[in-house]
mmCIF file of C-alpha atoms in Angstrom:
data_model
loop_
_atom_site.group_PDB
_atom_site.id
_atom_site.type_symbol
_atom_site.label_atom_id
_atom_site.label_comp_id
_atom_site.label_asym_id
_atom_site.label_seq_id
_atom_site.Cartn_x
_atom_site.Cartn_y
_atom_site.Cartn_z
ATOM 1 C CA MET U 18 25.249 8.734 -32.458
ATOM 2 C CA ASN U 19 22.897 7.433 -35.114
ATOM 3 C CA ALA U 20 23.573 8.675 -38.627
ATOM 4 C CA LEU U 21 20.995 10.997 -40.124
ATOM 5 C CA PRO U 22 18.798 9.508 -42.849
ATOM 6 C CA GLU U 23 19.926 10.293 -46.364
ATOM 7 C CA LEU U 24 17.876 13.090 -47.893
ATOM 8 C CA PRO U 25 16.035 12.386 -51.176
ATOM 9 C CA ARG U 26 17.926 13.489 -54.262
ATOM 10 C CA SER U 27 14.984 13.987 -56.606
ATOM 11 C CA ILE U 28 11.229 14.510 -56.634
ATOM 12 C CA ARG U 29 10.853 10.984 -58.034
ATOM 13 C CA GLU U 30 12.609 9.619 -54.957
ATOM 14 C CA VAL U 31 10.257 11.679 -52.767
ATOM 15 C CA ASP U 32 7.265 10.086 -54.506
ATOM 16 C CA GLU U 33 8.755 6.591 -54.116
ATOM 17 C CA ARG U 34 9.303 7.137 -50.403
ATOM 18 C CA ALA U 35 5.764 8.468 -50.038
ATOM 19 C CA GLU U 36 4.370 5.342 -51.743
ATOM 20 C CA ARG U 37 6.384 3.082 -49.433
ATOM 21 C CA ASP U 38 5.150 4.980 -46.373
ATOM 22 C CA LEU U 39 1.559 4.716 -47.621
ATOM 23 C CA ARG U 40 1.892 0.929 -48.021
ATOM 24 C CA ARG U 41 3.321 0.666 -44.500
ATOM 25 C CA MET U 42 0.387 2.634 -43.066
ATOM 26 C CA GLU U 43 -2.126 0.480 -44.941
ATOM 27 C CA GLN U 44 -0.454 -2.668 -43.621
ATOM 28 C CA ALA U 45 -0.308 -1.245 -40.109
ATOM 29 C CA ALA U 46 -4.037 -0.616 -40.174
ATOM 30 C CA ASP U 47 -4.603 -4.398 -40.445
ATOM 31 C CA ARG U 48 -2.341 -5.213 -37.460
ATOM 32 C CA GLU U 49 -2.780 -4.946 -33.727
ATOM 33 C CA PRO U 50 -2.551 -1.340 -32.495
ATOM 34 C CA HIS U 51 0.154 -2.251 -29.929
ATOM 35 C CA ASP U 52 2.492 -3.950 -32.402
ATOM 36 C CA ASP U 53 5.744 -1.958 -31.876
ATOM 37 C CA ALA U 54 7.094 -3.099 -35.251
ATOM 38 C CA TRP U 55 4.566 -0.844 -36.984
ATOM 39 C CA ARG U 56 4.622 2.144 -34.639
ATOM 40 C CA PRO U 57 5.359 5.431 -36.542
ATOM 41 C CA THR U 58 8.740 7.005 -35.868
ATOM 42 C CA VAL U 59 9.810 10.647 -36.029
ATOM 43 C CA THR U 60 13.269 11.731 -37.098
ATOM 44 C CA LEU U 61 14.854 14.320 -34.811
ATOM 45 C CA ARG U 62 17.839 16.376 -35.900
ATOM 46 C CA ARG U 63 20.102 17.868 -33.269
ATOM 47 C CA ALA U 64 20.506 21.622 -33.821
ATOM 48 C CA ALA U 65 24.253 21.304 -33.247
ATOM 49 C CA ASP U 66 24.453 18.928 -36.240
ATOM 50 C CA ILE U 67 22.723 21.322 -38.654
ATOM 51 C CA PRO U 68 25.147 23.796 -40.256
ATOM 52 C CA CYS U 69 24.220 27.491 -40.463
ATOM 53 C CA VAL U 70 24.042 28.703 -44.062
ATOM 54 C CA PRO U 71 23.661 32.259 -45.403
ATOM 55 C CA ILE U 72 20.663 33.480 -47.365
ATOM 56 C CA ARG U 73 21.276 32.893 -51.064
ATOM 57 C CA TRP U 74 20.485 36.328 -52.435
ATOM 58 C CA LEU U 75 19.640 36.857 -56.088
ATOM 59 C CA TRP U 76 19.200 40.609 -55.534
ATOM 60 C CA PRO U 77 20.696 41.387 -52.086
ATOM 61 C CA GLY U 78 17.989 42.433 -49.657
ATOM 62 C CA TRP U 79 15.190 42.128 -52.215
ATOM 63 C CA LEU U 80 15.051 38.723 -53.942
ATOM 64 C CA ALA U 81 16.338 35.497 -52.369
ATOM 65 C CA ARG U 82 16.845 32.107 -53.989
ATOM 66 C CA GLY U 83 14.483 29.419 -52.756
ATOM 67 C CA LYS U 84 12.008 31.947 -51.305
ATOM 68 C CA LEU U 85 8.569 33.240 -52.267
ATOM 69 C CA HIS U 86 8.175 36.980 -52.899
ATOM 70 C CA LEU U 87 5.042 39.001 -53.631
ATOM 71 C CA LEU U 88 4.719 42.141 -55.729
ATOM 72 C CA ALA U 89 1.377 43.798 -54.961
ATOM 73 C CA GLY U 90 -0.298 47.024 -55.985
ATOM 74 C CA ALA U 91 -3.391 48.663 -57.395
ATOM 75 C CA PRO U 92 -4.313 48.294 -61.090
ATOM 76 C CA GLY U 93 -2.347 50.533 -63.421
ATOM 77 C CA VAL U 94 0.922 50.782 -61.481
ATOM 78 C CA GLY U 95 2.769 48.538 -63.936
ATOM 79 C CA LYS U 96 3.262 45.386 -61.854
ATOM 80 C CA SER U 97 3.639 43.065 -64.847
ATOM 81 C CA THR U 98 6.076 45.480 -66.490
ATOM 82 C CA LEU U 99 8.078 45.537 -63.255
ATOM 83 C CA GLY U 100 8.146 41.744 -63.280
ATOM 84 C CA MET U 101 9.450 41.731 -66.857
ATOM 85 C CA ALA U 102 12.110 44.310 -65.944
ATOM 86 C CA LEU U 103 13.420 42.070 -63.157
ATOM 87 C CA ALA U 104 13.269 39.027 -65.441
ATOM 88 C CA ALA U 105 15.226 40.916 -68.090
ATOM 89 C CA ALA U 106 17.916 41.847 -65.567
ATOM 90 C CA VAL U 107 18.412 38.179 -64.649
ATOM 91 C CA SER U 108 18.358 36.846 -68.219
ATOM 92 C CA SER U 109 20.890 39.381 -69.465
ATOM 93 C CA GLY U 110 23.027 39.800 -66.372
ATOM 94 C CA GLY U 111 21.932 43.429 -66.293
ATOM 95 C CA ARG U 112 21.592 45.787 -63.350
ATOM 96 C CA TRP U 113 19.129 45.914 -60.491
ATOM 97 C CA PRO U 114 17.393 49.203 -59.600
ATOM 98 C CA SER U 115 20.019 49.617 -56.851
ATOM 99 C CA GLY U 116 22.773 49.692 -59.496
ATOM 100 C CA SER U 117 24.337 46.348 -58.572
ATOM 101 C CA SER U 118 24.841 43.652 -61.210
ATOM 102 C CA ALA U 119 22.355 40.803 -61.503
ATOM 103 C CA PRO U 120 23.720 37.252 -61.787
ATOM 104 C CA THR U 121 22.968 35.762 -65.191
ATOM 105 C CA GLY U 122 20.421 32.955 -65.162
ATOM 106 C CA SER U 123 17.365 31.500 -66.842
ATOM 107 C CA VAL U 124 13.810 32.661 -66.084
ATOM 108 C CA LEU U 125 10.492 30.786 -66.017
ATOM 109 C CA ILE U 126 7.344 32.883 -66.530
ATOM 110 C CA TRP U 127 3.866 31.595 -65.869
ATOM 111 C CA SER U 128 1.264 34.167 -66.948
ATOM 112 C CA GLY U 129 -2.464 33.706 -66.700
ATOM 113 C CA GLU U 130 -3.470 37.159 -67.957
ATOM 114 C CA ASP U 131 -1.092 38.635 -70.548
ATOM 115 C CA ASP U 132 -0.293 37.078 -73.915
ATOM 116 C CA PRO U 133 3.440 36.361 -74.367
ATOM 117 C CA GLY U 134 3.491 37.226 -78.059
ATOM 118 C CA ASP U 135 1.890 40.655 -78.093
ATOM 119 C CA THR U 136 2.532 41.859 -74.533
ATOM 120 C CA LEU U 137 5.194 40.135 -72.450
ATOM 121 C CA ILE U 138 7.886 39.404 -75.034
ATOM 122 C CA PRO U 139 7.742 42.995 -76.378
ATOM 123 C CA ARG U 140 8.232 44.225 -72.803
ATOM 124 C CA LEU U 141 11.142 41.842 -72.320
ATOM 125 C CA ARG U 142 12.732 43.084 -75.535
ATOM 126 C CA ALA U 143 12.254 46.707 -74.467
ATOM 127 C CA ALA U 144 13.990 45.902 -71.162
ATOM 128 C CA GLY U 145 16.954 44.304 -72.915
ATOM 129 C CA ALA U 146 16.246 40.688 -71.966
ATOM 130 C CA ASN U 147 18.129 37.751 -73.410
ATOM 131 C CA LEU U 148 15.130 35.906 -74.837
ATOM 132 C CA ASP U 149 17.132 32.676 -75.167
ATOM 133 C CA ARG U 150 17.121 32.438 -71.364
ATOM 134 C CA VAL U 151 13.409 33.202 -70.842
ATOM 135 C CA PHE U 152 10.857 30.365 -70.934
ATOM 136 C CA PHE U 153 7.062 30.535 -70.677
ATOM 137 C CA VAL U 154 5.189 27.741 -68.872
ATOM 138 C CA GLY U 155 2.548 26.374 -71.245
ATOM 139 C CA ASP U 156 -0.042 23.622 -71.227
ATOM 140 C CA VAL U 157 0.507 20.135 -69.844
ATOM 141 C CA ALA U 158 -0.038 16.965 -71.881
ATOM 142 C CA ASP U 159 -0.816 13.742 -70.012
ATOM 143 C CA ALA U 160 -2.928 10.603 -70.396
ATOM 144 C CA GLU U 161 -6.077 12.716 -69.982
ATOM 145 C CA GLY U 162 -5.147 15.040 -72.850
ATOM 146 C CA VAL U 163 -3.952 18.648 -72.879
ATOM 147 C CA ARG U 164 -4.823 20.928 -69.959
ATOM 148 C CA TYR U 165 -3.663 24.026 -68.118
ATOM 149 C CA PHE U 166 -0.626 23.843 -65.847
ATOM 150 C CA ASP U 167 -1.614 23.026 -62.249
ATOM 151 C CA PRO U 168 1.080 23.516 -59.563
ATOM 152 C CA ALA U 169 -0.611 20.979 -57.304
ATOM 153 C CA ARG U 170 -0.196 18.254 -59.956
ATOM 154 C CA ASP U 171 2.533 19.360 -62.334
ATOM 155 C CA VAL U 172 5.473 20.557 -60.230
ATOM 156 C CA GLN U 173 7.349 17.313 -60.854
ATOM 157 C CA ALA U 174 7.026 17.760 -64.628
ATOM 158 C CA LEU U 175 8.092 21.405 -64.326
ATOM 159 C CA SER U 176 11.053 20.348 -62.197
ATOM 160 C CA ILE U 177 12.259 18.005 -64.930
ATOM 161 C CA GLU U 178 12.082 20.815 -67.493
ATOM 162 C CA ALA U 179 13.848 23.229 -65.132
ATOM 163 C CA ASP U 180 16.697 20.725 -64.726
ATOM 164 C CA ARG U 181 16.908 20.374 -68.499
ATOM 165 C CA ILE U 182 17.151 24.155 -68.951
ATOM 166 C CA GLY U 183 19.634 24.564 -66.118
ATOM 167 C CA ASN U 184 20.507 27.587 -63.961
ATOM 168 C CA VAL U 185 16.899 28.729 -63.461
ATOM 169 C CA SER U 186 17.268 31.735 -61.146
ATOM 170 C CA LEU U 187 13.834 33.379 -61.235
ATOM 171 C CA ILE U 188 10.254 32.137 -61.515
ATOM 172 C CA VAL U 189 7.527 34.744 -62.184
ATOM 173 C CA ALA U 190 3.892 33.821 -61.483
ATOM 174 C CA ASP U 191 1.473 36.456 -62.783
ATOM 175 C CA PRO U 192 -0.974 36.489 -61.118
ATOM 176 C CA VAL U 193 0.086 34.262 -58.248
ATOM 177 C CA VAL U 194 -3.559 33.658 -57.315
ATOM 178 C CA SER U 195 -3.812 31.509 -60.466
ATOM 179 C CA ALA U 196 -1.564 28.998 -58.727
ATOM 180 C CA VAL U 197 -4.381 28.284 -56.270
ATOM 181 C CA ALA U 198 -6.866 25.855 -57.775
ATOM 182 C CA GLY U 199 -9.179 26.083 -54.748
ATOM 183 C CA ASP U 200 -10.437 29.039 -52.722
ATOM 184 C CA SER U 201 -7.727 31.733 -52.637
ATOM 185 C CA HIS U 202 -9.291 33.161 -49.469
ATOM 186 C CA LYS U 203 -8.659 30.008 -47.418
ATOM 187 C CA ASN U 204 -5.305 29.782 -45.679
ATOM 188 C CA THR U 205 -4.951 26.010 -45.916
ATOM 189 C CA GLU U 206 -5.723 25.884 -49.636
ATOM 190 C CA VAL U 207 -3.317 28.732 -50.406
ATOM 191 C CA ARG U 208 -0.486 27.096 -48.481
ATOM 192 C CA ARG U 209 -1.193 23.693 -50.011
ATOM 193 C CA ALA U 210 -1.120 25.164 -53.523
ATOM 194 C CA LEU U 211 1.995 27.327 -53.151
ATOM 195 C CA GLN U 212 4.162 24.972 -51.093
ATOM 196 C CA PRO U 213 5.119 22.721 -54.060
ATOM 197 C CA LEU U 214 6.365 25.758 -55.987
ATOM 198 C CA VAL U 215 8.359 26.958 -52.983
ATOM 199 C CA GLU U 216 9.944 23.521 -52.589
ATOM 200 C CA LEU U 217 10.824 23.482 -56.286
ATOM 201 C CA ALA U 218 12.401 26.927 -56.026
ATOM 202 C CA ASP U 219 14.434 25.846 -53.023
ATOM 203 C CA ARG U 220 15.705 22.734 -54.809
ATOM 204 C CA ILE U 221 16.809 24.508 -57.989
ATOM 205 C CA GLY U 222 17.949 27.731 -56.290
ATOM 206 C CA ALA U 223 15.433 30.103 -57.870
ATOM 207 C CA ALA U 224 13.526 33.052 -56.441
ATOM 208 C CA ILE U 225 9.749 33.079 -56.953
ATOM 209 C CA LEU U 226 8.058 36.418 -57.680
ATOM 210 C CA GLY U 227 4.285 36.236 -57.399
ATOM 211 C CA ILE U 228 2.386 39.246 -58.765
ATOM 212 C CA THR U 229 -0.937 40.146 -57.181
ATOM 213 C CA HIS U 230 -3.356 43.002 -56.429
ATOM 214 C CA PHE U 231 -4.384 45.117 -53.460
ATOM 215 C CA SER U 232 -7.832 44.639 -51.973
ATOM 216 C CA LYS U 233 -10.315 47.391 -52.808
ATOM 217 C CA GLY U 234 -10.809 50.063 -50.178
ATOM 218 C CA SER U 235 -7.710 49.054 -48.210
ATOM 219 C CA GLN U 236 -5.867 52.381 -48.239
ATOM 220 C CA GLY U 237 -4.205 53.228 -44.937
ATOM 221 C CA ARG U 238 -3.899 49.634 -43.752
ATOM 222 C CA ASP U 239 -0.647 47.749 -43.294
ATOM 223 C CA PRO U 240 0.615 47.035 -46.853
ATOM 224 C CA THR U 241 1.005 43.306 -46.221
ATOM 225 C CA GLU U 242 -2.608 43.090 -45.070
ATOM 226 C CA ARG U 243 -3.763 44.772 -48.293
ATOM 227 C CA VAL U 244 -2.776 41.804 -50.469
ATOM 228 C CA VAL U 245 -5.914 40.352 -52.042
ATOM 229 C CA GLY U 246 -7.044 36.915 -50.897
ATOM 230 C CA SER U 247 -5.992 34.927 -47.861
ATOM 231 C CA ILE U 248 -3.474 36.300 -45.377
ATOM 232 C CA ALA U 249 -1.480 33.167 -46.169
ATOM 233 C CA PHE U 250 -0.129 34.891 -49.301
ATOM 234 C CA GLY U 251 1.630 37.557 -47.248
ATOM 235 C CA ALA U 252 2.520 35.141 -44.447
ATOM 236 C CA LEU U 253 4.135 32.530 -46.696
ATOM 237 C CA ALA U 254 6.084 35.145 -48.683
ATOM 238 C CA ARG U 255 9.442 35.978 -47.142
ATOM 239 C CA VAL U 256 9.525 39.381 -48.868
ATOM 240 C CA VAL U 257 6.546 41.541 -49.908
ATOM 241 C CA LEU U 258 7.085 44.353 -52.399
ATOM 242 C CA VAL U 259 4.452 46.994 -53.120
ATOM 243 C CA ALA U 260 4.035 49.434 -55.992
ATOM 244 C CA ALA U 261 2.029 52.659 -56.149
ATOM 245 C CA LYS U 262 1.245 55.408 -58.615
ATOM 246 C CA SER U 263 1.241 59.137 -57.908
ATOM 247 C CA ALA U 264 -0.798 61.839 -59.598
ATOM 248 C CA GLU U 265 0.018 62.965 -63.107
ATOM 249 C CA GLY U 266 1.859 66.234 -63.337
ATOM 250 C CA GLU U 267 3.613 65.886 -59.963
ATOM 251 C CA ASP U 268 7.354 66.506 -59.814
ATOM 252 C CA GLY U 269 9.572 63.484 -59.296
ATOM 253 C CA PRO U 270 8.918 59.818 -60.147
ATOM 254 C CA PRO U 271 5.213 59.176 -60.736
ATOM 255 C CA ARG U 272 5.511 55.607 -59.409
ATOM 256 C CA MET U 273 7.361 53.893 -56.600
ATOM 257 C CA LEU U 274 8.419 50.379 -55.567
ATOM 258 C CA ALA U 275 8.839 49.742 -51.837
ATOM 259 C CA ARG U 276 9.746 46.823 -49.573
ATOM 260 C CA ALA U 277 6.807 46.309 -47.194
ATOM 261 C CA LYS U 278 7.940 43.153 -45.422
ATOM 262 C CA SER U 279 11.051 41.021 -45.134
ATOM 263 C CA ASN U 280 11.545 38.073 -42.802
ATOM 264 C CA ILE U 281 15.088 37.548 -44.043
ATOM 265 C CA GLY U 282 16.541 41.040 -44.243
ATOM 266 C CA PRO U 283 15.808 44.744 -43.824
ATOM 267 C CA ASP U 284 12.446 46.195 -44.799
ATOM 268 C CA GLY U 285 11.479 49.706 -45.826
ATOM 269 C CA GLY U 286 12.989 51.851 -48.550
ATOM 270 C CA GLY U 287 12.308 51.737 -52.246
ATOM 271 C CA PHE U 288 12.900 53.139 -55.704
ATOM 272 C CA GLY U 289 11.070 55.608 -57.867
ATOM 273 C CA TYR U 290 10.296 54.571 -61.423
ATOM 274 C CA ASP U 291 8.438 55.598 -64.536
ATOM 275 C CA LEU U 292 6.928 53.677 -67.449
ATOM 276 C CA GLU U 293 7.877 54.607 -70.984
ATOM 277 C CA GLN U 294 6.689 53.483 -74.396
ATOM 278 C CA VAL U 295 9.656 52.632 -76.610
ATOM 279 C CA ASP U 296 10.075 51.348 -80.157
ATOM 280 C CA ILE U 297 11.256 47.741 -80.353
ATOM 281 C CA GLY U 298 11.383 47.483 -84.141
ATOM 282 C CA GLN U 299 9.039 46.168 -86.817
ATOM 283 C CA GLY U 300 6.647 49.012 -86.095
ATOM 284 C CA MET U 301 5.953 47.813 -82.540
ATOM 285 C CA GLN U 302 6.101 49.593 -79.211
ATOM 286 C CA ALA U 303 6.228 48.273 -75.656
ATOM 287 C CA SER U 304 6.332 49.657 -72.137
ATOM 288 C CA MET U 305 9.510 49.521 -70.086
ATOM 289 C CA VAL U 306 10.592 50.608 -66.611
ATOM 290 C CA ARG U 307 12.849 53.628 -66.198
ATOM 291 C CA TRP U 308 14.270 53.437 -62.680
ATOM 292 C CA GLY U 309 14.654 56.572 -60.569
ATOM 293 C CA ALA U 310 16.223 57.571 -57.276
ATOM 294 C CA THR U 311 16.351 55.643 -54.028
ATOM 295 C CA LEU U 312 13.477 56.413 -51.624
ATOM 296 C CA ASP U 313 13.647 56.401 -47.837
ATOM 297 C CA GLY U 314 10.860 55.581 -45.406
ATOM 298 C CA SER U 315 8.562 52.699 -44.579
ATOM 299 C CA ALA U 316 6.314 51.196 -47.231
ATOM 300 C CA ARG U 317 3.300 52.458 -45.315
ATOM 301 C CA GLU U 318 4.610 56.024 -45.409
ATOM 302 C CA LEU U 319 5.566 55.801 -49.078
ATOM 303 C CA LEU U 320 2.186 54.334 -50.030
ATOM 304 C CA GLY U 321 0.333 56.895 -47.946
ATOM 305 C CA ALA U 322 2.164 59.746 -49.663
ATOM 306 C CA ALA U 323 1.605 58.334 -53.142
ATOM 307 C CA GLU U 324 -2.038 57.406 -52.738
ATOM 308 C CA GLU U 325 -3.070 60.607 -51.014
ATOM 309 C CA VAL U 326 -2.669 62.649 -54.177
ATOM 310 C CA MET U 327 -4.731 60.099 -56.080
ATOM 311 C CA GLY U 328 -7.746 60.620 -53.846
ATOM 312 C CA ASP U 329 -9.507 63.527 -52.251
ATOM 313 C CA VAL U 330 -6.889 65.837 -50.726
ATOM 314 C CA ALA U 331 -9.468 67.528 -48.517
ATOM 315 C CA ASP U 332 -10.509 64.191 -47.015
ATOM 316 C CA ALA U 333 -6.878 63.265 -46.373
ATOM 317 C CA ILE U 334 -6.233 66.558 -44.551
ATOM 318 C CA THR U 335 -9.435 66.201 -42.537
ATOM 319 C CA SER U 336 -8.362 62.734 -41.399
ATOM 320 C CA ALA U 337 -4.963 64.133 -40.462
ATOM 321 C CA GLU U 338 -6.622 66.905 -38.442
ATOM 322 C CA GLN U 339 -8.580 64.317 -36.478
ATOM 323 C CA PHE U 340 -5.368 62.401 -35.872
ATOM 324 C CA LEU U 341 -3.579 65.518 -34.575
ATOM 325 C CA ARG U 342 -6.458 66.550 -32.304
ATOM 326 C CA GLN U 343 -6.425 63.101 -30.761
ATOM 327 C CA ILE U 344 -2.685 62.721 -30.254
ATOM 328 C CA LEU U 345 -2.232 66.285 -28.952
ATOM 329 C CA ALA U 346 -5.347 66.350 -26.764
ATOM 330 C CA ASP U 347 -3.429 65.701 -23.528
ATOM 331 C CA GLY U 348 -0.628 68.186 -24.126
ATOM 332 C CA PRO U 349 2.625 68.667 -26.038
ATOM 333 C CA VAL U 350 4.061 65.694 -27.912
ATOM 334 C CA PRO U 351 7.579 65.371 -29.416
ATOM 335 C CA ALA U 352 7.561 65.892 -33.183
ATOM 336 C CA LYS U 353 9.362 62.600 -33.732
ATOM 337 C CA GLN U 354 6.621 60.754 -31.855
ATOM 338 C CA VAL U 355 3.945 62.496 -33.940
ATOM 339 C CA LYS U 356 5.678 61.358 -37.111
ATOM 340 C CA SER U 357 6.103 57.798 -35.847
ATOM 341 C CA ASP U 358 2.476 57.514 -34.719
ATOM 342 C CA ALA U 359 1.278 58.951 -38.033
ATOM 343 C CA GLY U 360 3.198 56.271 -39.919
ATOM 344 C CA ASN U 361 1.768 53.533 -37.704
ATOM 345 C CA ALA U 362 -1.735 54.906 -38.237
ATOM 346 C CA GLY U 363 -1.309 55.052 -42.011
ATOM 347 C CA VAL U 364 -1.637 58.860 -42.110
ATOM 348 C CA ALA U 365 0.622 60.443 -44.722
ATOM 349 C CA TRP U 366 3.165 62.826 -43.241
ATOM 350 C CA ALA U 367 2.397 65.361 -45.983
ATOM 351 C CA SER U 368 -1.227 65.434 -44.783
ATOM 352 C CA VAL U 369 -0.096 65.851 -41.172
ATOM 353 C CA ARG U 370 2.033 68.847 -42.158
ATOM 354 C CA ARG U 371 -0.898 70.486 -43.912
ATOM 355 C CA ALA U 372 -3.267 69.688 -41.048
ATOM 356 C CA LYS U 373 -0.741 71.222 -38.648
ATOM 357 C CA THR U 374 -0.950 74.495 -40.564
ATOM 358 C CA ARG U 375 -4.747 74.448 -40.656
ATOM 359 C CA LEU U 376 -5.045 73.775 -36.927
ATOM 360 C CA GLY U 377 -2.423 76.364 -35.986
ATOM 361 C CA VAL U 378 -0.368 73.782 -34.099
ATOM 362 C CA ILE U 379 2.383 75.455 -32.066
ATOM 363 C CA THR U 380 5.950 74.146 -32.284
ATOM 364 C CA ARG U 381 8.629 74.983 -29.695
ATOM 365 C CA LYS U 382 11.988 73.718 -28.587
ATOM 366 C CA ASP U 383 12.285 72.000 -25.234
ATOM 367 C CA GLY U 384 15.252 70.875 -23.132
ATOM 368 C CA GLY U 385 18.916 71.246 -23.844
ATOM 369 C CA HIS U 386 19.580 73.901 -21.183
ATOM 370 C CA PHE U 387 21.261 73.392 -17.819
ATOM 371 C CA GLY U 388 20.961 69.631 -17.860
ATOM 372 C CA GLU U 389 17.277 69.564 -18.747
ATOM 373 C CA GLY U 390 17.718 66.623 -21.111
ATOM 374 C CA PRO U 391 18.134 66.394 -24.866
ATOM 375 C CA GLN U 392 16.774 69.187 -26.988
ATOM 376 C CA GLN U 393 13.650 68.322 -28.976
ATOM 377 C CA TRP U 394 10.774 69.972 -30.794
ATOM 378 C CA LEU U 395 7.304 69.704 -29.309
ATOM 379 C CA TRP U 396 3.934 70.038 -31.019
ATOM 380 C CA GLU U 397 0.878 71.313 -29.125
ATOM 381 C CA LEU U 398 -2.585 72.582 -29.909
ATOM 382 C CA SER U 399 -3.228 76.270 -29.534
ATOM 383 C CA ASP U 400 -5.698 77.525 -26.913
ATOM 384 C CA ASP U 401 -6.168 80.828 -28.734
ATOM 385 C CA PRO U 402 -8.854 80.766 -31.470
ATOM 386 C CA GLU U 403 -7.128 83.798 -33.045
ATOM 387 C CA THR U 404 -4.125 81.644 -33.965
ATOM 388 C CA LEU U 405 -6.145 79.021 -35.855
ATOM 389 C CA LYS U 406 -5.284 79.087 -39.526
ATOM 390 C CA VAL U 407 -8.140 77.111 -40.968
ATOM 391 C CA LEU U 408 -8.164 77.487 -44.731
ATOM 392 C CA LYS U 409 -11.467 77.859 -46.473
ATOM 393 C CA ASN U 410 -10.094 76.293 -49.663
ATOM 394 C CA PRO U 411 -8.287 72.998 -48.996
ATOM 395 C CA GLU U 412 -6.216 73.575 -52.121
ATOM 396 C CA GLY U 413 -4.510 76.369 -50.232
ATOM 397 C CA ALA U 414 -3.225 73.869 -47.725
ATOM 398 C CA GLN U 415 -1.049 72.308 -50.389
ATOM 399 C CA GLN U 416 2.409 73.546 -51.150
ATOM 400 C CA LYS U 417 2.482 73.944 -54.895
ATOM 401 C CA ASN U 418 6.142 72.967 -55.142
ATOM 402 C CA VAL U 419 5.869 69.874 -52.984
ATOM 403 C CA SER U 420 5.740 66.472 -54.633
ATOM 404 C CA THR U 421 5.269 63.031 -53.198
ATOM 405 C CA PHE U 422 8.866 62.176 -53.988
ATOM 406 C CA SER U 423 10.555 65.565 -54.514
ATOM 407 C CA LYS U 424 13.551 66.811 -52.569
ATOM 408 C CA VAL U 425 11.425 69.030 -50.352
ATOM 409 C CA GLU U 426 8.918 66.356 -49.410
ATOM 410 C CA HIS U 427 8.611 64.558 -46.083
ATOM 411 C CA LEU U 428 10.898 61.718 -47.136
ATOM 412 C CA GLN U 429 13.885 64.075 -46.900
ATOM 413 C CA ALA U 430 14.037 64.927 -43.208
ATOM 414 C CA GLU U 431 17.245 66.924 -43.607
ATOM 415 C CA GLN U 432 15.637 69.789 -45.516
ATOM 416 C CA ALA U 433 16.334 73.078 -43.753
ATOM 417 C CA GLU U 434 12.854 74.478 -44.206
ATOM 418 C CA TRP U 435 11.487 71.830 -41.848
ATOM 419 C CA GLU U 436 14.260 71.868 -39.262
ATOM 420 C CA ASP U 437 12.055 73.728 -36.825
ATOM 421 C CA ASP U 438 10.019 70.660 -35.942
ATOM 422 C CA GLU U 439 12.059 67.656 -37.090
#
């Protein structure tokens, strides 16, 4: 069996091979088309000869070495502060939101919006970062002069610096759209711009966290599809994280971080968090993340619950009523199916519960007797107008003691008060 070709050991060797291949193609263009000596060849690798290797997790289930991750959300949820919190955990060997220890490593931060001196470094200090292990990507000096860093041209130079630093474990790009010199809405240009960074991360064993925004007016859609720009951002990322903000004054964490997509591990679930202003000395203050409890549910459900209270509650309940009328139009439906379909449709379960009360939906147990199958709760529309409980004031449809993330909310299915239809 022929030996496999030796893989390049450095980016310089990659460039040298590319130059040799280019010269061969230019020479081949001047020869006869049927000259076998200059026919292109393709290297094939037998699957049996390629060893299986585990995912190299930086934060198990959430951040993987050599992979691109996105952190998306609406303005004001604290995405950059979240990025600095994760960077601080890596630089100091601190703890992840899950409570597990982060491996100590160096961090590269490329920011196109916030100033390091008055914004990012204060946040890193507030989060307990080891500033000796955090490095900001600055301008590039070449024969043309001094210019901004361009991933399409400067990855090789960045790679050399990363090797000099050593043990780079996390690269933060904020915002990641700045890495695209061309049109960020074109798939090919996005992939072409981000691929060099992904290859660099894979070579040095670092996770890339790209911070970005949600598209305007995208509430209710699949979270991955809400990422601004080309769909290539969400497609190329192996893990997509989303952040949302709840209404002020609600019980429980006012913000949440959820895992919307993962091609390399489980998805769903998240963590509540809050932002606090803390003193960092010398008369300065900075925001920091205060992590809260673990959250259960899909990212779509968690986002729907958080964003509902930010908008018009009456509109959310009206939409949920329309959803219930449609799904229950042909007869009783199991409660679990109603909940699943609501999640798939982007309708918050809290809104469905309130719409159920307004429509006077009947719940009853079915099965479980004399071999009639498993016992389950069914939902069905009432035929009796007298049983309709339509509230004139939509505020009355809200439970005053129910919060997006509180113990009695829809994310806790085990609560006794809802056992009748769970």
